[in-house]
Coordinates of C-alpha atoms and ligand atoms in Angstrom, one line a residue:
M1223 CA 2.9 -33.1 -11.3
P1224 CA 1.9 -29.7 -12.8
S1225 CA 2.7 -29.4 -16.5
A1226 CA 5.1 -26.8 -17.9
A1227 CA 2.1 -25.0 -19.5
T1228 CA 0.5 -24.6 -16.0
L1229 CA 3.7 -23.4 -14.4
R1230 CA 4.6 -20.9 -17.1
P1231 CA 2.0 -18.2 -16.1
L1232 CA 3.0 -18.7 -12.5
G1233 CA 6.7 -18.1 -13.4
I1234 CA 5.8 -15.0 -15.4
A1235 CA 3.7 -13.6 -12.5
A1236 CA 6.5 -14.4 -10.0
F1237 CA 9.1 -12.7 -12.2
A1238 CA 6.8 -9.6 -12.8
C1239 CA 6.4 -9.4 -9.0
L1240 CA 10.1 -9.5 -8.3
A1241 CA 11.0 -7.2 -11.2
G1242 CA 8.3 -4.7 -10.1
G1243 CA 9.8 -4.5 -6.6
G1244 CA 7.1 -6.5 -4.9
C1245 CA 3.5 -6.9 -5.8
A1246 CA 2.3 -3.4 -4.8
P1247 CA 1.3 -0.9 -7.5
Q1248 CA 3.7 1.9 -8.1
A1249 CA 2.3 4.8 -6.0
V1250 CA 1.7 8.3 -7.3
T1251 CA 2.0 10.1 -4.0
E1252 CA 5.0 11.1 -1.9
Q1253 CA 3.7 9.0 1.0
G1254 CA 2.9 6.0 -1.3
R1255 CA 6.4 6.1 -2.7
R1256 CA 7.8 5.9 0.8
I1257 CA 5.8 2.6 1.2
N1258 CA 7.0 1.4 -2.2
G1259 CA 10.6 2.0 -0.9
L1260 CA 9.9 0.0 2.2
Y1261 CA 8.4 -2.9 0.2
D1262 CA 11.6 -2.8 -2.0
I1263 CA 13.8 -3.2 1.0
F1264 CA 11.7 -6.1 2.4
S1265 CA 11.6 -7.8 -1.0
V1266 CA 15.4 -7.5 -1.5
T1267 CA 16.1 -8.7 2.0
A1268 CA 13.8 -11.7 1.6
A1269 CA 15.3 -12.5 -1.8
V1270 CA 18.8 -12.4 -0.5
I1271 CA 17.9 -14.6 2.5
F1272 CA 16.0 -17.0 0.2
V1273 CA 19.0 -17.4 -2.1
I1274 CA 21.5 -17.9 0.8
V1275 CA 19.2 -20.5 2.5
V1276 CA 18.4 -22.5 -0.6
G1277 CA 22.0 -22.3 -1.8
L1278 CA 23.3 -23.7 1.6
I1279 CA 20.7 -26.4 1.6
T1280 CA 21.5 -27.5 -1.9
W1281 CA 25.2 -27.4 -1.3
S1282 CA 24.8 -29.4 1.9
L1283 CA 22.6 -32.0 0.2
L1284 CA 25.1 -32.5 -2.6
R1285 CA 28.2 -32.3 -0.5
Y1286 CA 27.1 -34.6 2.3
R1287 CA 24.7 -36.9 0.5
S1288 CA 24.9 -40.6 1.6
K1289 CA 27.4 -42.5 -0.4
S1290 CA 26.9 -45.9 1.1
E1291 CA 24.5 -47.6 3.5
E1292 CA 27.1 -48.1 6.2
E1293 CA 28.8 -44.8 6.1
I1294 CA 27.8 -42.4 8.8
P1295 CA 28.7 -38.8 8.3
A1296 CA 31.0 -37.0 10.8
Q1297 CA 28.9 -36.1 13.9
T1298 CA 29.4 -32.6 15.0
R1299 CA 28.1 -31.1 18.2
D1300 CA 28.0 -27.6 19.6
N1301 CA 29.7 -24.7 18.0
V1302 CA 29.1 -21.7 20.2
P1303 CA 30.5 -19.0 18.0
L1304 CA 28.5 -20.2 15.0
E1305 CA 25.3 -20.5 17.1
L1306 CA 25.8 -17.0 18.4
L1307 CA 26.3 -15.8 14.9
W1308 CA 23.1 -17.3 13.5
F1309 CA 21.2 -16.1 16.5
A1310 CA 22.6 -12.5 16.1
I1311 CA 22.1 -12.1 12.4
P1312 CA 18.3 -12.6 12.3
Q1313 CA 18.0 -10.4 15.4
I1314 CA 19.8 -7.6 13.7
I1315 CA 17.7 -8.0 10.5
V1316 CA 14.4 -8.0 12.4
V1317 CA 15.4 -5.0 14.5
A1318 CA 16.6 -3.1 11.4
L1319 CA 13.4 -3.9 9.5
F1320 CA 11.3 -2.9 12.5
A1321 CA 13.1 0.5 12.8
I1322 CA 12.7 1.4 9.1
T1323 CA 9.1 0.3 9.2
V1324 CA 8.4 2.6 12.2
S1325 CA 10.2 5.5 10.5
A1326 CA 8.2 5.0 7.2
Q1327 CA 4.9 4.7 9.2
E1328 CA 5.7 8.0 10.9
D1329 CA 6.3 9.7 7.6
V1330 CA 3.2 8.3 5.9
G1331 CA 0.9 9.1 8.9
A1332 CA 2.3 12.6 9.4
Q1333 CA -0.4 15.3 9.3
S1334 CA 0.3 18.8 8.2
S1335 CA -0.8 21.7 10.5
A1336 CA -1.6 23.8 7.4
P1337 CA -2.6 21.6 4.5
N1338 CA -3.1 23.3 1.1
V1339 CA -6.4 21.5 0.4
E1340 CA -8.8 20.0 2.9
V1341 CA -11.3 17.4 1.7
R1342 CA -14.1 16.1 3.8
V1343 CA -15.0 12.6 2.6
E1344 CA -18.4 11.2 3.5
G1345 CA -19.3 7.7 2.6
F1346 CA -22.9 6.6 2.3
Q1347 CA -24.9 3.7 1.0
W1348 CA -23.9 3.7 -1.9
G1349 CA -21.7 6.5 -2.9
W1350 CA -19.3 9.3 -1.8
R1351 CA -19.5 13.0 -1.2
F1352 CA -16.4 15.2 -1.3
T1353 CA -16.6 18.7 0.2
L1354 CA -13.9 21.4 -0.2
E1355 CA -15.3 23.6 2.5
S1356 CA -13.0 26.5 2.1
E1357 CA -13.7 26.6 -1.6
S1358 CA -17.5 26.1 -1.2
V1359 CA -17.4 23.1 -3.6
T1360 CA -19.1 19.8 -3.1
V1361 CA -18.8 16.8 -5.4
S1362 CA -21.2 14.0 -5.0
G1363 CA -22.0 10.8 -6.8
T1364 CA -23.6 7.4 -6.6
S1365 CA -23.2 4.0 -8.2
D1366 CA -24.8 5.1 -11.4
A1367 CA -22.7 8.3 -11.7
P1368 CA -19.5 7.9 -9.7
P1369 CA -18.1 11.3 -8.5
K1370 CA -14.9 12.8 -9.9
L1371 CA -12.8 14.9 -7.5
V1372 CA -10.2 17.1 -9.1
L1373 CA -7.1 17.9 -7.0
P1374 CA -3.8 19.7 -7.5
V1375 CA -0.5 17.9 -7.8
G1376 CA 2.4 19.0 -5.6
R1377 CA 0.2 20.3 -2.8
T1378 CA -0.5 18.8 0.7
I1379 CA -4.1 17.4 0.7
A1380 CA -5.8 16.4 3.9
F1381 CA -8.6 13.9 3.6
S1382 CA -11.0 13.6 6.6
M1383 CA -13.2 10.6 6.4
T1384 CA -16.6 10.1 8.0
S1385 CA -19.8 8.1 7.3
N1386 CA -23.5 8.8 7.3
D1387 CA -24.7 5.3 7.9
V1388 CA -22.4 2.2 8.3
N1389 CA -18.6 1.7 8.1
H1390 CA -17.1 2.3 4.7
S1391 CA -13.4 2.5 3.7
F1392 CA -11.9 5.1 1.4
Y1393 CA -9.3 3.4 -0.7
V1394 CA -7.3 4.7 -3.7
P1395 CA -4.9 1.9 -4.8
K1396 CA -2.5 4.2 -6.5
F1397 CA -2.0 6.1 -3.3
L1398 CA -1.3 2.9 -1.4
M1399 CA -3.6 4.3 1.2
K1400 CA -6.8 3.2 2.8
R1401 CA -8.7 4.6 5.8
D1402 CA -12.1 3.6 7.3
A1403 CA -15.0 6.0 7.2
I1404 CA -16.8 5.4 10.5
P1405 CA -19.9 7.2 11.7
G1406 CA -18.9 9.6 14.5
E1407 CA -15.2 8.7 14.4
P1408 CA -13.4 10.9 11.9
N1409 CA -10.2 9.6 10.3
R1410 CA -7.6 11.6 8.5
F1411 CA -4.6 11.1 6.2
D1412 CA -2.5 13.6 4.2
V1413 CA -1.0 13.0 0.8
T1414 CA 0.9 14.9 -1.8
I1415 CA 0.1 13.7 -5.3
E1416 CA 3.2 13.8 -7.5
E1417 CA 1.9 12.7 -10.9
P1418 CA -1.0 14.0 -12.8
G1419 CA -3.6 11.4 -13.8
T1420 CA -6.9 9.8 -13.0
Y1421 CA -6.9 7.4 -10.1
P1422 CA -9.9 5.2 -9.4
G1423 CA -11.0 4.7 -5.8
V1424 CA -13.3 2.2 -4.2
C1425 CA -15.0 1.3 -0.9
A1426 CA -12.8 -1.3 0.7
E1427 CA -15.1 -2.3 3.6
F1428 CA -18.1 -4.6 2.9
C1429 CA -20.9 -2.3 3.7
G1430 CA -24.0 -3.9 2.1
L1431 CA -25.6 -5.1 -1.1
L1432 CA -24.2 -2.5 -3.5
H1433 CA -20.9 -2.1 -1.8
E1434 CA -19.0 -3.0 -5.0
T1435 CA -20.6 -0.1 -6.9
M1436 CA -19.1 2.5 -4.5
N1437 CA -16.6 3.8 -7.0
F1438 CA -15.1 7.3 -7.5
N1439 CA -12.3 8.9 -9.4
I1440 CA -9.6 11.3 -8.3
Q1441 CA -8.1 13.4 -11.1
A1442 CA -4.8 15.0 -10.3
V1443 CA -4.0 18.1 -12.3
Q1444 CA -1.7 21.1 -12.3
P1445 CA -2.6 23.8 -9.7
A1446 CA -3.8 26.2 -12.4
A1447 CA -6.2 23.6 -13.9
Y1448 CA -7.4 22.8 -10.3
E1449 CA -8.3 26.5 -9.8
A1450 CA -10.1 26.5 -13.2
W1451 CA -12.1 23.4 -12.1
L1452 CA -13.0 25.1 -8.8
N1453 CA -14.3 28.1 -10.7
E1454 CA -16.3 25.9 -13.0
Q1455 CA -17.9 24.1 -10.1
R1456 CA -18.8 27.3 -8.4
A1457 CA -20.2 28.8 -11.6
G1458 CA -22.4 25.7 -12.0
N1459 CA -24.8 24.6 -9.3
G1460 CA -22.0 23.9 -6.8
N1461 CA -22.4 20.2 -7.2
G1462 CA -20.3 18.2 -9.5
Ligands
LIG2968 CU1 -18.6 -0.2 1.0

């Protein structure tokens, strides 16, 4: 039997999870917030079903518990309307959750035909290179000096992923977004960052010995600060 001291941290974690609307970090992008919203709906639906099921089981156990050895409870068979009802309710819930998931997926995966910023992301053992082709700016870094990419908030940013060697995965937890960088198979996703800040990113595909050192940072700033950073990069050697 686990002691109260062992259970307390678990209880706190469970409460934090529920209070935080599921266990996902709060996203800082428009697309990530759409996913947060979906998680919230799933969490609330699951919580309501949990309470109803546990409540009914508890009520049934208490109400119909055996009172004596000889007594047999009333035996009830077949109740077509009830059976239809508890067949129909889960079907409706599953179909509704499926429909809102598809709708969220479409929104999150949508690609703009004219993004404001286009970033080419190249993964390599063991680092990342970010190229803003139209701006003639490249930011590169390795495990010893992780690259920092500055991007504007409130603008559509298209990331196109590719790799120079093996499969990597571009993952920014605060975007709630992850895409594989595969040699010869470009992948793309678009985001609009809503909150300024620095967001760490990692490689999320085991790609070799120093995989865990493939870190980078995305710093989201106001558009004017982004323009200033671009000028700074171009005035330097063009490599951040
Ligand atoms: Cu990796």
